[in-house]
PDB file of C-alpha atoms in Angstrom:
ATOM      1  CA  UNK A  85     -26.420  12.189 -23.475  1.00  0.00           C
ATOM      2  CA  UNK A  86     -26.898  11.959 -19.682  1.00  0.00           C
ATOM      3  CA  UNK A  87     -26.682   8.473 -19.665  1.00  0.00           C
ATOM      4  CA  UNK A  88     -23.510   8.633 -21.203  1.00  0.00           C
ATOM      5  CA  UNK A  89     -21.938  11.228 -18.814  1.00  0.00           C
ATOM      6  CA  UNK A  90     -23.615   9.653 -15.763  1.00  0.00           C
ATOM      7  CA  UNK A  91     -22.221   6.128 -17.159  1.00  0.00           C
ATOM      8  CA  UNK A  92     -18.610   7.763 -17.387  1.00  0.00           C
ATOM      9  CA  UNK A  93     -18.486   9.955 -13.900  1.00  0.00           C
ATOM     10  CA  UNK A  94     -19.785   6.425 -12.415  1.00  0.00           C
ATOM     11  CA  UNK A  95     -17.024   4.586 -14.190  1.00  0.00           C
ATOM     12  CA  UNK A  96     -14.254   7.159 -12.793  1.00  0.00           C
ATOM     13  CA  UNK A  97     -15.378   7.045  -9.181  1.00  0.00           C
ATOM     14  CA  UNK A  98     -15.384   2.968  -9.293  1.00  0.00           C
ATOM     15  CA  UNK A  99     -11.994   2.963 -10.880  1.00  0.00           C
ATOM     16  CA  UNK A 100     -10.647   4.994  -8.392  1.00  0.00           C
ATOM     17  CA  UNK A 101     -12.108   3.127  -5.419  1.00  0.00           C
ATOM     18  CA  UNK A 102     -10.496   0.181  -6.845  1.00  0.00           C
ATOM     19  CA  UNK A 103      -7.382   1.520  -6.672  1.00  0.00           C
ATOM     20  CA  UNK A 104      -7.228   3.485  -3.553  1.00  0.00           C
ATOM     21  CA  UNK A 105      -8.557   0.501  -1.506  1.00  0.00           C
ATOM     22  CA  UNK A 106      -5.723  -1.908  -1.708  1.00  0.00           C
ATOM     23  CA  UNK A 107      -3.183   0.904  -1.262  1.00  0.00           C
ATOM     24  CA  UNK A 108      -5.059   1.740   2.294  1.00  0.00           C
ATOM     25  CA  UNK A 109      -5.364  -1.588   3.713  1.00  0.00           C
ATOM     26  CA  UNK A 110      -1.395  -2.399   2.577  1.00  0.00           C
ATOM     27  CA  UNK A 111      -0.157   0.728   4.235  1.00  0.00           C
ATOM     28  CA  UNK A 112      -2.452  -0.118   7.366  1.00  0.00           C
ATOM     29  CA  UNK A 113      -0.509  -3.061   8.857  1.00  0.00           C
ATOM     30  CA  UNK A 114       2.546  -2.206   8.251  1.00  0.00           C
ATOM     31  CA  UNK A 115       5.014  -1.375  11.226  1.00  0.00           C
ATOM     32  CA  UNK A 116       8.555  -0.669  11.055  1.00  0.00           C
ATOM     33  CA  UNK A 117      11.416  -1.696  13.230  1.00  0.00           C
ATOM     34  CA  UNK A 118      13.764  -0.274  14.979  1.00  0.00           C
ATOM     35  CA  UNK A 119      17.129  -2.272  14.582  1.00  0.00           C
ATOM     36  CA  UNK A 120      18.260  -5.119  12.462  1.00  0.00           C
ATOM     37  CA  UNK A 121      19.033  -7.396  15.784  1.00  0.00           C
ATOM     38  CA  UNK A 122      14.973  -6.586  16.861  1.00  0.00           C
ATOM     39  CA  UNK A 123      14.584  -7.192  12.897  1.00  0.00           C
ATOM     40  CA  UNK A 124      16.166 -10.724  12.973  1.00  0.00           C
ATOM     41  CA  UNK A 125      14.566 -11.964  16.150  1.00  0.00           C
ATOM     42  CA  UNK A 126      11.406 -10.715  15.161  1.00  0.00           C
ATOM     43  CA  UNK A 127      11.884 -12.788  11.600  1.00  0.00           C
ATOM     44  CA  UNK A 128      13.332 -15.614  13.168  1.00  0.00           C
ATOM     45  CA  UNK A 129      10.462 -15.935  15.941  1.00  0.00           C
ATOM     46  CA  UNK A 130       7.665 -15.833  13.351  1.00  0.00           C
ATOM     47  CA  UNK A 131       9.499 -17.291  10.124  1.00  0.00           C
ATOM     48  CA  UNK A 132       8.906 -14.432   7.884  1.00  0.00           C
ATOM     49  CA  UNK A 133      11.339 -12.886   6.008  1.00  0.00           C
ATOM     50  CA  UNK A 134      13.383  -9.323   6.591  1.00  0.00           C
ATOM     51  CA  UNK A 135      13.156  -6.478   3.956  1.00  0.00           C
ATOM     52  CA  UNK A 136      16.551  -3.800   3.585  1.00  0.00           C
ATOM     53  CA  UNK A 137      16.198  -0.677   2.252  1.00  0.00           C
ATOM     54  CA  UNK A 138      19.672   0.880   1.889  1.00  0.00           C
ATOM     55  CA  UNK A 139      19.888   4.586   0.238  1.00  0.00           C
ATOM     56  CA  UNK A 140      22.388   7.520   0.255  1.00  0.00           C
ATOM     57  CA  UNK A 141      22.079  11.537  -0.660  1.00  0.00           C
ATOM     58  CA  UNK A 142      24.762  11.279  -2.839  1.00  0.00           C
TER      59      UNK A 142
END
């Protein structure tokens, strides 16, 4: 029976350092601009591409 639990509070604890470790390290490197002309220089300079996020309150 301790096996068991051990086995399952083991399994719990792996699965959840699975998934927390690839959320830190994507949030860790990534920095935000400040204006879409700094944006688009930035992009153009080192070829990668440009993500928009447009929203509204209403």
């Amino acid at each position: 029976m301790f096996n068991f639990v051990f086995r399952r509070i083991s399994l719990g604890i792996l699965l959840l350092m699975i998934g927390l470790i690839p959320a830190h390290i994507a949030t860790a490197g990534v920095e935000w601009g400040k204006s879409l002309e700094d944006g688009m220089k930035e992009a153009e300079k080192t070829g990668k591409p440009i993500m928009l996020d447009f929203y509204t309150d209403t």
